[in-house]
Short mmCIF file of C-alpha atoms (C1' of nucleotides) in Angstrom, two decimals:
data_model
loop_
_atom_site.label_atom_id
_atom_site.label_comp_id
_atom_site.label_asym_id
_atom_site.label_seq_id
_atom_site.Cartn_x
_atom_site.Cartn_y
_atom_site.Cartn_z
CA MET A 1 54.65 128.82 136.62
CA THR A 2 53.21 129.55 133.20
CA ASP A 3 49.83 128.01 132.54
CA THR A 4 51.02 127.03 129.08
CA SER A 5 52.73 124.13 130.76
CA THR A 6 49.43 122.54 131.66
CA LYS A 7 47.46 122.93 128.45
CA HIS A 8 49.12 119.96 126.85
CA ASP A 9 50.78 117.29 128.87
CA VAL A 10 54.30 116.13 128.23
CA PHE A 11 53.32 112.54 127.55
CA GLN A 12 51.06 113.54 124.71
CA ALA A 13 53.59 116.04 123.38
CA ILE A 14 56.38 113.52 122.96
CA ALA A 15 54.12 110.84 121.54
CA ASP A 16 54.49 112.25 118.03
CA PRO A 17 57.73 111.37 116.20
CA THR A 18 57.85 114.72 114.42
CA ARG A 19 57.77 116.50 117.76
CA ARG A 20 60.55 114.33 119.12
CA GLU A 21 62.63 115.28 116.09
CA LEU A 22 61.87 118.91 116.77
CA LEU A 23 63.12 118.61 120.33
CA CYS A 24 66.32 117.05 119.10
CA MET A 25 66.81 119.75 116.52
CA LEU A 26 66.23 122.53 119.03
CA ALA A 27 68.41 121.04 121.73
CA GLU A 28 71.60 122.79 120.72
CA ASN A 29 70.52 125.87 118.81
CA GLU A 30 67.65 128.28 118.78
CA MET A 31 65.99 128.47 115.38
CA PRO A 32 63.23 130.37 113.56
CA VAL A 33 60.20 128.55 112.20
CA THR A 34 61.08 128.69 108.51
CA VAL A 35 64.50 127.20 109.08
CA ILE A 36 63.08 124.49 111.30
CA SER A 37 60.34 123.55 108.89
CA SER A 38 62.72 123.29 105.96
CA HIS A 39 63.93 120.03 107.53
CA PHE A 40 60.51 118.39 107.48
CA PRO A 41 58.42 116.97 104.65
CA MET A 42 55.36 118.97 105.60
CA SER A 43 54.14 122.54 105.46
CA ARG A 44 55.53 125.31 107.62
CA THR A 45 52.10 125.70 109.18
CA ALA A 46 52.05 122.06 110.26
CA VAL A 47 55.45 122.41 111.89
CA SER A 48 54.28 125.58 113.56
CA LYS A 49 51.40 123.70 115.12
CA HIS A 50 53.73 121.06 116.46
CA LEU A 51 55.88 123.79 117.96
CA ARG A 52 52.85 125.25 119.67
CA ILE A 53 52.04 121.91 121.26
CA LEU A 54 55.61 121.61 122.49
CA LEU A 55 55.39 125.15 123.83
CA GLU A 56 52.19 124.44 125.71
CA ALA A 57 53.75 121.33 127.17
CA GLY A 58 56.65 123.44 128.43
CA LEU A 59 59.22 121.66 126.29
CA VAL A 60 60.35 124.62 124.19
CA THR A 61 60.53 128.38 124.55
CA GLU A 62 59.47 131.00 122.05
CA LYS A 63 61.29 134.27 121.44
CA LYS A 64 60.27 137.01 119.03
CA VAL A 65 63.18 138.63 117.22
CA GLY A 66 62.08 141.09 114.59
CA ARG A 67 59.77 139.26 112.27
CA GLU A 68 61.16 135.91 113.33
CA THR A 69 59.95 133.60 116.05
CA ARG A 70 62.78 131.56 117.45
CA TYR A 71 62.33 128.33 119.33
CA ARG A 72 64.64 126.38 121.54
CA LEU A 73 64.54 123.40 123.85
CA GLN A 74 63.41 123.90 127.42
CA PRO A 75 64.76 120.71 128.96
CA GLU A 76 63.19 121.30 132.37
CA GLY A 77 59.87 120.39 130.83
CA LEU A 78 61.07 116.81 130.70
CA LYS A 79 61.52 116.55 134.43
CA GLU A 80 57.94 115.47 134.89
CA LEU A 81 58.64 112.56 132.60
CA LYS A 82 61.81 111.71 134.46
CA HIS A 83 59.94 111.66 137.73
CA TRP A 84 57.21 109.45 136.32
CA LEU A 85 59.82 107.06 134.99
CA ALA A 86 61.74 107.00 138.25
CA TYR A 87 58.82 105.30 139.94
CA TYR A 88 59.15 102.33 137.59
CA GLU A 89 62.91 102.08 137.68
CA ARG A 90 62.75 100.28 140.98
CA PHE A 91 61.05 97.41 139.15
CA TRP A 92 64.09 96.56 137.12
CA ASP A 93 67.81 96.00 137.76
CA ASN A 94 69.11 96.28 141.24
CA LYS A 95 66.18 97.24 143.41
CA LEU A 96 68.30 99.10 145.93
CA ALA A 97 70.11 101.24 143.36
CA ALA A 98 66.85 101.98 141.65
CA LEU A 99 65.28 103.12 144.87
CA LYS A 100 68.27 105.36 145.39
CA SER A 101 67.78 107.08 142.05
CA PHE A 102 64.10 107.44 142.78
CA VAL A 103 64.83 109.27 146.00
CA GLU A 104 67.49 111.41 144.37
CA SER A 105 65.18 112.45 141.59
CA ASP A 106 63.13 114.31 144.17
CA LYS A 107 65.82 117.01 144.30
CA ASN A 108 65.32 117.79 140.65
CA MET B 1 62.30 88.45 121.26
CA THR B 2 58.67 88.79 120.37
CA ASP B 3 57.94 91.09 117.45
CA THR B 4 54.94 92.41 119.33
CA SER B 5 57.35 94.72 121.09
CA THR B 6 57.83 96.82 117.97
CA LYS B 7 54.28 97.16 116.67
CA HIS B 8 53.45 100.06 118.92
CA ASP B 9 56.08 102.36 120.27
CA VAL B 10 56.46 103.15 123.92
CA PHE B 11 55.95 106.89 123.48
CA GLN B 12 52.54 106.40 121.97
CA ALA B 13 51.63 103.74 124.51
CA ILE B 14 52.20 105.93 127.54
CA ALA B 15 50.57 108.98 125.99
CA ASP B 16 47.13 107.88 127.13
CA PRO B 17 46.27 108.49 130.82
CA THR B 18 44.21 105.32 131.05
CA ARG B 19 47.17 103.28 129.93
CA ARG B 20 49.43 104.96 132.47
CA GLU B 21 46.91 104.03 135.17
CA LEU B 22 46.97 100.48 133.90
CA LEU B 23 50.73 100.32 134.21
CA CYS B 24 50.53 101.57 137.76
CA MET B 25 47.85 99.07 138.63
CA LEU B 26 49.82 96.17 137.15
CA ALA B 27 53.11 97.16 138.70
CA GLU B 28 52.73 95.13 141.86
CA ASN B 29 50.24 92.39 141.00
CA GLU B 30 49.23 90.35 138.02
CA MET B 31 45.52 90.66 137.27
CA PRO B 32 42.89 89.27 134.88
CA VAL B 33 41.06 91.57 132.48
CA THR B 34 37.70 91.63 134.24
CA VAL B 35 39.23 92.62 137.55
CA ILE B 36 41.34 95.30 135.88
CA SER B 37 38.47 96.78 133.93
CA SER B 38 36.25 96.99 137.01
CA HIS B 39 38.43 99.92 138.10
CA PHE B 40 37.73 101.96 134.99
CA PRO B 41 34.66 103.87 133.82
CA MET B 42 34.61 102.17 130.46
CA SER B 43 33.79 98.82 128.94
CA ARG B 44 35.89 95.71 129.44
CA THR B 45 36.51 95.66 125.70
CA ALA B 46 37.95 99.16 125.78
CA VAL B 47 40.31 98.23 128.60
CA SER B 48 41.24 95.10 126.72
CA LYS B 49 42.27 97.20 123.74
CA HIS B 50 44.46 99.39 125.92
CA LEU B 51 46.08 96.29 127.35
CA ARG B 52 46.82 95.07 123.86
CA ILE B 53 48.54 98.33 122.99
CA LEU B 54 50.63 98.08 126.14
CA LEU B 55 51.45 94.50 125.24
CA GLU B 56 52.57 95.44 121.74
CA ALA B 57 54.72 98.18 123.19
CA GLY B 58 56.39 95.63 125.43
CA LEU B 59 55.17 97.25 128.64
CA VAL B 60 53.08 94.37 129.96
CA THR B 61 53.04 90.59 129.66
CA GLU B 62 50.07 88.34 129.04
CA LYS B 63 49.53 84.93 130.63
CA LYS B 64 46.65 82.57 129.99
CA VAL B 65 45.43 80.78 133.10
CA GLY B 66 42.33 78.70 132.46
CA ARG B 67 39.76 81.03 131.00
CA GLU B 68 41.52 84.06 132.43
CA THR B 69 44.12 86.25 130.78
CA ARG B 70 46.37 87.80 133.36
CA TYR B 71 48.47 90.87 132.76
CA ARG B 72 51.39 92.30 134.63
CA LEU B 73 53.92 95.08 134.21
CA GLN B 74 57.02 94.41 132.15
CA PRO B 75 59.21 97.27 133.37
CA GLU B 76 62.03 96.57 130.92
CA GLY B 77 59.86 98.03 128.21
CA LEU B 78 60.43 101.43 129.73
CA LYS B 79 64.17 101.28 129.22
CA GLU B 80 63.83 102.74 125.76
CA LEU B 81 62.14 105.75 127.28
CA LYS B 82 64.83 106.06 129.91
CA HIS B 83 67.48 106.01 127.23
CA TRP B 84 65.70 108.67 125.20
CA LEU B 85 65.36 110.83 128.26
CA ALA B 86 69.00 110.39 129.26
CA TYR B 87 70.06 112.27 126.15
CA TYR B 88 68.23 115.36 127.35
CA GLU B 89 69.31 115.18 130.95
CA ARG B 90 72.64 116.71 130.07
CA PHE B 91 70.82 119.85 129.02
CA TRP B 92 69.63 120.53 132.51
CA ASP B 93 72.68 119.17 134.27
CA ASN B 94 74.81 121.54 132.22
CA LYS B 95 75.18 124.56 134.48
CA LEU B 96 75.59 127.03 131.65
CA ALA B 97 72.44 125.93 129.91
CA ALA B 98 70.64 125.83 133.22
CA LEU B 99 71.62 129.39 134.07
CA LYS B 100 70.52 130.58 130.67
CA SER B 101 67.09 129.00 130.95
CA PHE B 102 66.80 130.32 134.49
CA VAL B 103 67.36 133.87 133.33
CA GLU B 104 64.90 133.43 130.50
CA SER B 105 62.22 131.97 132.72
CA ASP B 106 62.41 135.03 134.96
CA LYS B 107 60.45 137.04 132.45
CA ASN B 108 57.48 134.76 132.85
"C1'" DT C 1 25.32 68.22 129.91
"C1'" DA C 2 23.60 72.88 130.58
"C1'" DA C 3 24.52 77.31 132.29
"C1'" DA C 4 27.71 80.77 133.57
"C1'" DT C 5 32.07 83.08 133.08
"C1'" DG C 6 36.14 85.39 130.81
"C1'" DC C 7 37.66 87.09 126.89
"C1'" DG C 8 38.73 88.80 122.01
"C1'" DA C 9 37.10 89.86 117.23
"C1'" DA C 10 34.28 92.55 114.36
"C1'" DA C 11 31.63 96.30 112.98
"C1'" DC C 12 30.56 100.60 113.95
"C1'" DC C 13 30.47 105.69 115.76
"C1'" DT C 14 32.55 110.04 117.22
"C1'" DA C 15 35.98 113.18 118.44
"C1'" DA C 16 40.51 114.56 118.13
"C1'" DA C 17 44.90 114.76 115.73
"C1'" DA C 18 47.57 115.93 111.84
"C1'" DG C 19 47.80 117.75 107.69
"C1'" DT C 20 46.54 121.27 103.79
"C1'" DT C 21 45.57 125.89 101.54
"C1'" DT C 22 44.47 130.59 101.89
"C1'" DC C 23 44.72 134.98 103.97
"C1'" DA C 24 46.01 138.92 106.89
"C1'" DC C 25 49.42 141.27 109.31
"C1'" DA C 26 53.93 142.88 111.04
"C1'" DT C 27 58.63 143.68 109.99
"C1'" DT C 28 62.50 144.26 106.81
"C1'" DT C 29 64.69 145.69 102.84
"C1'" DA C 30 65.23 147.71 98.18
"C1'" DT D 1 56.91 153.89 99.82
"C1'" DA D 2 56.62 149.39 97.60
"C1'" DA D 3 57.99 144.73 97.61
"C1'" DA D 4 59.58 140.77 100.04
"C1'" DT D 5 59.81 137.99 104.13
"C1'" DG D 6 58.28 135.44 108.46
"C1'" DT D 7 54.56 134.10 110.77
"C1'" DG D 8 49.94 132.71 112.91
"C1'" DA D 9 44.86 132.31 112.37
"C1'" DA D 10 41.09 130.26 110.09
"C1'" DA D 11 38.63 126.98 107.58
"C1'" DC D 12 38.74 122.70 105.82
"C1'" DT D 13 39.83 117.47 104.89
"C1'" DT D 14 41.46 113.00 106.11
"C1'" DT D 15 43.18 109.72 109.23
"C1'" DT D 16 43.61 107.77 113.64
"C1'" DA D 17 42.34 106.96 118.46
"C1'" DG D 18 39.21 105.72 121.79
"C1'" DG D 19 34.95 104.24 122.74
"C1'" DT D 20 30.52 101.23 122.16
"C1'" DT D 21 27.60 97.03 121.25
"C1'" DT D 22 27.11 92.52 119.58
"C1'" DC D 23 28.65 88.04 118.87
"C1'" DG D 24 31.14 83.63 119.21
"C1'" DC D 25 34.30 80.62 121.47
"C1'" DA D 26 36.78 78.32 125.30
"C1'" DT D 27 36.75 77.07 129.95
"C1'" DT D 28 34.53 76.32 134.39
"C1'" DT D 29 31.05 75.04 137.37
"C1'" DA D 30 26.39 73.54 138.86
#
DNA sequence: TAAATGCGAAACCTAAAAGTTTCACATTTA
DNA sequence: TAAATGTGAAACTTTTAGGTTTCGCATTTA
């Protein structure tokens, strides 16, 4: 396991709306920084910092290609969040079904 | 529906580790502020502020009983988070995407 | 009724987060 | 080789988050 995944925690990483937009944008395609930042009303450097936080939280991957740095979603990073949430699911809806999903989430 | 539920968003509310502890503590039992804050290494006022943020995010409820204010978990507030997360689950359930990220993670 | 209890509001402080501009450094491309 | 491109590091500013102390106000209780 990379130690980048522990520098920033997932909860803090997804707290920022810009970073959530980034995740959405990187879900389907891998993209270089300049292209990514052209979609946001802030400097490229600011976007780059957000990407670093997502990287350290294990939510995106970074790949150097020539002079570009391409980012893409790393969905596995969200499993910690899913597990955290699973604990609380048993407090709503059908308690039995919720417990079931909690147990099942252990496999992931 | 109370408009307090939209003042603070859920993502920001759960970003703080103290607030996540609060949710856990209030999951099973309803508790007054003084009792809650006795479990934390900070002032009652600080805990009270965290509780307010959780309240505004729709994650806890508040109930006045005499001179006490009792809080308890409102698990439905986490449904928004579950919904957000559900979108990304398909990216790790998708076998092709999963294989790709598996190969990439081998380098690290 | 007087004292104690439970709590939030207000004012304040400090550290961290989020943004900017500038600069240096590879990598391409003309 | 010279110019253009893509990027991160550094230094800085401003805003926000998280904490404190003090105070006042209900509500209980002695």
